């Protein structure tokens, strides 16, 4: 039997790549660390990829990291190793990145790939949700901006047309540095292990009153769990928070979070630890 050949493209510019995506329904490969696992085959046999492939990992247009005022713009094809080294990346995001996989994967894996793969256990996602991240998508028809919470619709399901490419990940006001932000990942090991649960918290306090509160939970549902309604309960409340209010907030998330049992953890463990992480964050007094 003659093996089927697969077309692949490694074009010299983003513009050519976008034109190619418009001509043919192609599979985009950035670092390939999710794509290759998803399409893996028996040892020695080519991966089960059925569409033409477009490589984007070499495109310098997708690797720019820069600030506009306090907004942080991250090129979708920036690898984790590049982001760890970059002076503009907030320390809390670097902490999350350092807990992803091992150095070989961090040298290949990209932030855009983590978003487009849309795993609820993706380690950059809880922080990207609480930064109210906007995604810049480009096609031959022009650019569009979409909020990350609208873009990600379920595991491996994103709101992207076949002719679009994720160009930039924009974190509004991420460089303001006046809020308390944490990221915690619970897994079998400190790194090189997929999250059982992850949590990101954001608190901004002005004149001892909460003016902004944001919480995001990873690996406890099909997408990252965030509730603007619950967050708003905290607006205008005195900080440090009193215990009655903390209990009420934890109870609200207890009603919202419905994790599943799987090979990595149990539903009860996930829920218990997720709520403990939230309580720990709310009970911490300093800013
Ligand atoms: C051993 C191992 C350990 C891992 N550990 C972790 C971990 O601890 N935490 C974690 O979060 N992840 C982990 N991962 C998953 C993976 O490394 C990350 O999700 C990574 O960010 C994927 O990026 P990539 O560039 O390799 O994506 P790819 O595999 O190239 O692409 C992933 C998906 O996104 C699409 N895509 C990529 N870039 C774009 C773009 N710019 N525009 C449109 N679509 C795009 C692709 O078509 C594909 O559907 C691990 C993977 C492996 C193999």
Tab-separated table of C-alpha atoms and ligand atoms in Angstrom:
chain	number	residue	atom	x	y	z
A	1	UNK	CA	0.000	0.000	0.000
A	2	UNK	CA	1.357	3.452	-0.919
A	3	UNK	CA	1.410	5.863	2.042
A	4	UNK	CA	-0.765	8.985	1.510
A	5	UNK	CA	1.318	12.154	1.295
A	6	UNK	CA	0.408	15.162	3.397
A	7	UNK	CA	0.832	18.741	2.162
A	8	UNK	CA	2.628	21.009	4.579
A	9	UNK	CA	3.439	24.704	4.422
A	10	UNK	CA	6.073	26.756	6.197
A	11	UNK	CA	5.572	30.158	4.616
A	12	UNK	CA	7.881	33.110	5.116
A	13	UNK	CA	5.358	35.637	6.401
A	14	UNK	CA	2.167	35.893	8.438
A	15	UNK	CA	0.443	37.444	5.407
A	16	UNK	CA	1.228	34.428	3.194
A	17	UNK	CA	0.162	32.086	5.987
A	18	UNK	CA	-3.191	33.846	6.308
A	19	UNK	CA	-3.734	33.618	2.518
A	20	UNK	CA	-2.973	29.900	2.653
A	21	UNK	CA	-5.462	29.375	5.494
A	22	UNK	CA	-8.073	31.078	3.316
A	23	UNK	CA	-7.422	28.772	0.361
A	24	UNK	CA	-7.452	25.442	2.150
A	25	UNK	CA	-8.765	24.024	5.435
A	26	UNK	CA	-5.426	23.387	7.163
A	27	UNK	CA	-4.280	22.232	10.581
A	28	UNK	CA	-2.214	24.934	12.292
A	29	UNK	CA	0.846	23.656	14.154
A	30	UNK	CA	2.636	26.054	16.517
A	31	UNK	CA	4.815	24.049	18.954
A	32	UNK	CA	2.967	20.844	18.106
A	33	UNK	CA	2.985	19.623	21.723
A	34	UNK	CA	-0.800	19.150	21.817
A	35	UNK	CA	-1.308	18.411	18.112
A	36	UNK	CA	1.217	15.565	18.054
A	37	UNK	CA	-0.240	13.925	21.169
A	38	UNK	CA	-3.773	14.228	19.779
A	39	UNK	CA	-2.794	12.636	16.454
A	40	UNK	CA	-0.242	10.140	17.734
A	41	UNK	CA	-0.015	6.740	16.140
A	42	UNK	CA	1.860	3.498	16.811
A	43	UNK	CA	5.633	3.835	17.220
A	44	UNK	CA	7.334	4.356	13.847
A	45	UNK	CA	4.065	5.198	12.061
A	46	UNK	CA	3.311	8.803	10.980
A	47	UNK	CA	0.762	10.724	13.070
A	48	UNK	CA	-2.902	10.484	12.041
A	49	UNK	CA	-3.158	13.941	10.502
A	50	UNK	CA	-5.612	14.094	7.617
A	51	UNK	CA	-5.520	17.793	6.684
A	52	UNK	CA	-2.727	19.860	5.135
A	53	UNK	CA	-0.509	21.328	7.822
A	54	UNK	CA	0.574	24.956	8.244
A	55	UNK	CA	3.553	25.565	10.525
A	56	UNK	CA	3.645	28.923	12.304
A	57	UNK	CA	6.342	28.505	14.974
A	58	UNK	CA	8.971	30.414	12.941
A	59	UNK	CA	6.852	33.534	12.236
A	60	UNK	CA	8.485	36.496	13.988
A	61	UNK	CA	5.241	38.512	13.633
A	62	UNK	CA	3.675	36.107	16.141
A	63	UNK	CA	6.454	36.397	18.706
A	64	UNK	CA	6.356	40.085	19.638
A	65	UNK	CA	5.844	40.983	23.302
A	66	UNK	CA	5.239	44.684	24.014
A	67	UNK	CA	3.295	47.139	26.163
A	68	UNK	CA	0.826	49.830	25.147
A	69	UNK	CA	0.495	51.937	28.297
A	70	UNK	CA	-0.316	49.272	30.909
A	71	UNK	CA	-1.787	46.731	28.471
A	72	UNK	CA	0.444	43.752	27.744
A	73	UNK	CA	0.479	42.298	24.206
A	74	UNK	CA	1.897	38.787	23.830
A	75	UNK	CA	2.488	37.220	20.405
A	76	UNK	CA	0.522	33.975	20.166
A	77	UNK	CA	3.575	31.972	19.109
A	78	UNK	CA	5.753	33.023	22.045
A	79	UNK	CA	7.052	29.869	23.674
A	80	UNK	CA	6.981	29.362	27.421
A	81	UNK	CA	10.790	29.514	27.589
A	82	UNK	CA	10.742	32.864	25.785
A	83	UNK	CA	8.061	34.247	28.118
A	84	UNK	CA	9.901	33.167	31.278
A	85	UNK	CA	12.880	35.241	30.083
A	86	UNK	CA	10.875	38.305	29.060
A	87	UNK	CA	11.034	41.339	31.420
A	88	UNK	CA	7.442	42.462	30.696
A	89	UNK	CA	5.756	39.201	31.712
A	90	UNK	CA	4.230	39.505	35.223
A	91	UNK	CA	5.856	37.298	37.857
A	92	UNK	CA	2.593	35.505	38.594
A	93	UNK	CA	2.296	34.419	34.935
A	94	UNK	CA	5.937	33.292	34.988
A	95	UNK	CA	5.144	31.201	38.076
A	96	UNK	CA	2.285	29.487	36.204
A	97	UNK	CA	4.501	28.889	33.165
A	98	UNK	CA	7.340	27.419	35.232
A	99	UNK	CA	4.926	24.743	36.443
A	100	UNK	CA	4.057	23.656	32.891
A	101	UNK	CA	5.593	20.380	31.731
A	102	UNK	CA	9.410	20.152	31.554
A	103	UNK	CA	11.987	22.329	29.722
A	104	UNK	CA	11.755	20.469	26.386
A	105	UNK	CA	7.990	21.082	26.163
A	106	UNK	CA	8.405	24.665	27.435
A	107	UNK	CA	10.876	25.253	24.570
A	108	UNK	CA	8.192	24.250	22.034
A	109	UNK	CA	4.796	24.939	23.640
A	110	UNK	CA	3.211	28.335	23.012
A	111	UNK	CA	0.683	30.483	24.841
A	112	UNK	CA	-1.508	30.565	21.707
A	113	UNK	CA	-1.457	26.767	21.563
A	114	UNK	CA	-2.549	26.549	25.216
A	115	UNK	CA	-5.515	28.839	24.461
A	116	UNK	CA	-6.551	27.200	21.180
A	117	UNK	CA	-6.238	23.698	22.618
A	118	UNK	CA	-8.779	24.900	25.211
A	119	UNK	CA	-8.151	22.234	27.840
A	120	UNK	CA	-9.822	23.152	31.150
A	121	UNK	CA	-6.497	22.124	32.741
A	122	UNK	CA	-4.446	24.518	30.565
A	123	UNK	CA	-2.151	26.251	33.031
A	124	UNK	CA	-2.140	29.735	31.539
A	125	UNK	CA	-5.936	29.907	31.318
A	126	UNK	CA	-7.078	30.790	34.886
A	127	UNK	CA	-4.751	33.795	34.927
A	128	UNK	CA	-5.731	34.814	31.389
A	129	UNK	CA	-9.389	34.740	32.482
A	130	UNK	CA	-8.822	36.980	35.499
A	131	UNK	CA	-6.782	39.403	33.386
A	132	UNK	CA	-9.936	39.724	31.183
A	133	UNK	CA	-7.774	38.705	28.244
A	134	UNK	CA	-8.757	39.695	24.724
A	135	UNK	CA	-7.622	37.693	21.711
A	136	UNK	CA	-6.702	39.244	18.384
A	137	UNK	CA	-7.645	36.964	15.482
A	138	UNK	CA	-6.656	37.738	11.904
A	139	UNK	CA	-7.904	36.495	8.523
A	140	UNK	CA	-8.054	37.823	4.945
A	141	UNK	CA	-11.214	39.637	6.062
A	142	UNK	CA	-9.352	41.654	8.708
A	143	UNK	CA	-8.893	41.569	12.487
A	144	UNK	CA	-11.363	40.832	15.241
A	145	UNK	CA	-11.047	40.970	19.026
A	146	UNK	CA	-12.780	38.394	21.179
A	147	UNK	CA	-12.796	37.885	24.931
A	148	UNK	CA	-11.153	34.666	26.050
A	149	UNK	CA	-14.305	33.570	27.911
A	150	UNK	CA	-16.293	33.785	24.648
A	151	UNK	CA	-13.543	32.244	22.502
A	152	UNK	CA	-13.191	29.064	24.585
A	153	UNK	CA	-16.387	27.044	24.376
A	154	UNK	CA	-15.350	23.618	25.693
A	155	UNK	CA	-12.448	21.160	25.622
A	156	UNK	CA	-10.754	21.625	22.186
A	157	UNK	CA	-13.683	23.809	21.082
A	158	UNK	CA	-12.960	27.424	20.246
A	159	UNK	CA	-14.815	30.123	18.347
A	160	UNK	CA	-12.346	30.284	15.431
A	161	UNK	CA	-13.060	30.138	11.691
A	162	UNK	CA	-10.806	27.886	9.614
A	163	UNK	CA	-9.269	30.898	7.899
A	164	UNK	CA	-8.378	32.707	11.140
A	165	UNK	CA	-5.173	32.682	13.124
A	166	UNK	CA	-4.672	33.818	16.705
A	167	UNK	CA	-2.140	36.627	16.460
A	168	UNK	CA	-2.012	38.284	19.883
A	169	UNK	CA	-3.022	37.680	23.452
A	170	UNK	CA	-3.843	41.047	25.067
A	171	UNK	CA	-3.923	41.459	28.856
A	172	UNK	CA	-5.577	44.836	29.619
A	173	UNK	CA	-3.965	46.756	32.518
A	174	UNK	CA	-1.733	43.777	33.349
A	175	UNK	CA	1.223	46.077	34.007
A	176	UNK	CA	-0.541	48.186	36.650
A	177	UNK	CA	0.923	46.191	39.557
A	178	UNK	CA	-1.498	47.500	42.192
A	179	UNK	CA	-3.587	44.368	42.741
A	180	UNK	CA	-2.987	41.113	44.587
A	181	UNK	CA	-2.907	38.256	42.075
A	182	UNK	CA	-2.154	34.627	42.781
A	183	UNK	CA	-2.014	31.392	40.811
A	184	UNK	CA	-1.989	27.972	42.457
A	185	UNK	CA	-1.792	24.617	40.690
A	186	UNK	CA	-2.402	21.317	42.440
A	187	UNK	CA	-0.900	18.310	40.651
A	188	UNK	CA	1.060	15.153	41.414
A	189	UNK	CA	4.338	17.065	41.152
A	190	UNK	CA	5.442	20.706	41.203
A	191	UNK	CA	5.973	20.605	37.401
A	192	UNK	CA	5.675	18.081	34.565
A	193	UNK	CA	2.188	17.059	35.670
A	194	UNK	CA	-1.238	18.125	34.458
A	195	UNK	CA	-3.335	20.078	36.993
A	196	UNK	CA	-5.922	18.321	39.152
A	197	UNK	CA	-7.179	21.792	40.078
A	198	UNK	CA	-5.891	25.281	39.468
A	199	UNK	CA	-6.971	28.617	40.851
A	200	UNK	CA	-6.273	32.255	40.060
A	201	UNK	CA	-7.405	35.118	42.280
A	202	UNK	CA	-7.308	38.902	41.748
A	203	UNK	CA	-8.149	41.533	44.353
A	204	UNK	CA	-7.931	45.296	44.123
A	205	UNK	CA	-8.455	47.316	47.282
A	206	UNK	CA	-8.852	51.087	47.498
A	207	UNK	CA	-9.311	52.949	50.799
A	208	UNK	CA	-9.770	49.587	52.553
A	209	UNK	CA	-12.695	48.709	50.242
A	210	UNK	CA	-12.708	46.070	47.522
A	211	UNK	CA	-13.016	47.745	44.141
A	212	UNK	CA	-12.368	44.676	41.965
A	213	UNK	CA	-12.412	40.938	42.651
A	214	UNK	CA	-11.922	38.128	40.140
A	215	UNK	CA	-11.611	34.363	40.612
A	216	UNK	CA	-11.047	31.566	38.097
A	217	UNK	CA	-10.918	27.809	38.648
A	218	UNK	CA	-9.259	25.347	36.252
A	219	UNK	CA	-9.932	21.609	35.785
A	220	UNK	CA	-13.249	21.675	37.650
A	221	UNK	CA	-15.555	21.863	34.591
A	222	UNK	CA	-15.450	21.755	30.780
A	223	UNK	CA	-14.128	25.331	30.688
A	224	UNK	CA	-12.495	27.627	33.234
A	225	UNK	CA	-15.116	28.567	35.855
A	226	UNK	CA	-15.563	32.257	36.575
A	227	UNK	CA	-18.681	34.071	37.851
A	228	UNK	CA	-19.041	37.824	37.461
A	229	UNK	CA	-22.219	37.690	39.591
A	230	UNK	CA	-20.393	36.221	42.592
A	231	UNK	CA	-17.414	38.537	42.146
A	232	UNK	CA	-19.726	41.555	42.277
A	233	UNK	CA	-20.965	40.607	45.747
A	234	UNK	CA	-17.549	41.725	47.001
A	235	UNK	CA	-17.494	45.160	45.377
A	236	UNK	CA	-17.505	47.934	47.986
A	237	UNK	CA	-17.006	45.523	50.903
A	238	UNK	CA	-14.440	46.295	53.621
A	239	UNK	CA	-11.040	44.613	53.408
A	240	UNK	CA	-9.894	42.449	55.270
A	241	UNK	CA	-13.114	40.520	54.710
A	242	UNK	CA	-15.203	39.324	57.639
A	243	UNK	CA	-15.737	35.592	58.109
A	244	UNK	CA	-19.460	35.662	57.401
A	245	UNK	CA	-18.855	37.144	53.956
A	246	UNK	CA	-15.999	34.734	53.211
A	247	UNK	CA	-18.274	31.804	54.125
A	248	UNK	CA	-21.015	33.182	51.858
A	249	UNK	CA	-18.654	33.548	48.888
A	250	UNK	CA	-17.218	30.049	49.379
A	251	UNK	CA	-20.776	28.693	49.599
A	252	UNK	CA	-21.703	30.431	46.299
A	253	UNK	CA	-18.779	28.773	44.499
A	254	UNK	CA	-19.669	25.489	46.206
A	255	UNK	CA	-23.033	25.700	44.429
A	256	UNK	CA	-21.397	26.588	41.103
A	257	UNK	CA	-18.512	24.105	40.841
A	258	UNK	CA	-19.342	20.577	39.683
A	259	UNK	CA	-16.103	18.726	38.851
A	260	UNK	CA	-15.911	15.147	37.544
A	261	UNK	CA	-14.012	12.008	38.558
A	262	UNK	CA	-11.296	11.071	36.068
A	263	UNK	CA	-7.871	9.392	35.911
A	264	UNK	CA	-6.208	12.411	37.522
A	265	UNK	CA	-8.482	13.048	40.510
A	266	UNK	CA	-11.916	12.703	42.059
A	267	UNK	CA	-14.778	15.174	41.970
A	268	UNK	CA	-14.856	15.492	45.758
A	269	UNK	CA	-11.101	16.148	46.025
A	270	UNK	CA	-11.280	18.758	43.264
A	271	UNK	CA	-14.195	20.587	44.813
A	272	UNK	CA	-12.787	20.523	48.351
A	273	UNK	CA	-9.362	21.800	47.308
A	274	UNK	CA	-10.765	24.418	44.913
A	275	UNK	CA	-12.842	25.920	47.729
A	276	UNK	CA	-9.904	25.769	50.167
A	277	UNK	CA	-7.738	27.704	47.698
A	278	UNK	CA	-10.449	30.340	47.378
A	279	UNK	CA	-10.848	30.572	51.177
A	280	UNK	CA	-7.069	30.845	51.640
A	281	UNK	CA	-6.978	33.718	49.133
A	282	UNK	CA	-9.932	35.544	50.727
A	283	UNK	CA	-8.549	35.129	54.259
A	284	UNK	CA	-5.097	36.499	53.388
A	285	UNK	CA	-4.972	39.937	54.979
A	286	UNK	CA	-2.123	41.835	53.305
A	287	UNK	CA	-2.229	43.259	49.781
B	1	LIG	C1	4.535	15.953	27.959
B	1	LIG	C2	3.582	17.107	27.936
B	1	LIG	C3	3.337	17.800	29.095
B	1	LIG	C4	2.436	18.869	29.112
B	1	LIG	N1	2.236	19.542	30.284
B	1	LIG	C5	1.386	20.584	30.315
B	1	LIG	C6	1.161	21.291	31.534
B	1	LIG	O1	1.732	20.983	32.582
B	1	LIG	N2	0.284	22.330	31.505
B	1	LIG	C7	-0.369	22.709	30.364
B	1	LIG	O2	-1.141	23.667	30.398
B	1	LIG	N3	-0.165	22.058	29.198
B	1	LIG	C8	0.685	21.011	29.148
B	1	LIG	N4	0.885	20.336	27.967
B	1	LIG	C9	0.123	20.738	26.779
B	1	LIG	C10	0.840	21.682	25.795
B	1	LIG	O3	2.236	21.658	25.930
B	1	LIG	C11	0.349	23.125	25.942
B	1	LIG	O4	-1.060	23.197	25.816
B	1	LIG	C12	0.973	24.059	24.901
B	1	LIG	O5	0.753	25.402	25.284
B	1	LIG	C13	0.451	23.865	23.491
B	1	LIG	O6	1.115	24.786	22.638
B	1	LIG	P1	1.658	24.350	21.208
B	1	LIG	O7	2.260	25.544	20.601
B	1	LIG	O8	2.511	23.143	21.300
B	1	LIG	O9	0.259	23.978	20.504
B	1	LIG	P2	0.003	23.067	19.227
B	1	LIG	O10	0.046	21.629	19.624
B	1	LIG	O11	0.842	23.484	18.078
B	1	LIG	O12	-1.504	23.504	18.915
B	1	LIG	C14	-2.567	23.253	19.836
B	1	LIG	C15	-3.885	23.661	19.172
B	1	LIG	O13	-3.931	25.063	18.980
B	1	LIG	C16	-4.023	25.411	17.590
B	1	LIG	N5	-3.195	26.601	17.442
B	1	LIG	C17	-1.931	26.775	17.951
B	1	LIG	N6	-1.519	28.032	17.738
B	1	LIG	C18	-2.520	28.671	17.086
B	1	LIG	C19	-2.694	30.001	16.589
B	1	LIG	N7	-1.748	30.954	16.759
B	1	LIG	N8	-3.840	30.310	15.952
B	1	LIG	C20	-4.826	29.375	15.823
B	1	LIG	N9	-4.730	28.110	16.261
B	1	LIG	C21	-3.583	27.759	16.887
B	1	LIG	C22	-3.571	24.172	16.839
B	1	LIG	O14	-4.143	24.073	15.564
B	1	LIG	C23	-4.084	23.068	17.778
B	1	LIG	O15	-5.449	22.882	17.584
B	1	LIG	C24	1.772	19.251	27.916
B	1	LIG	C25	2.036	18.549	26.722
B	1	LIG	C26	2.914	17.495	26.722
B	1	LIG	C27	3.192	16.760	25.436
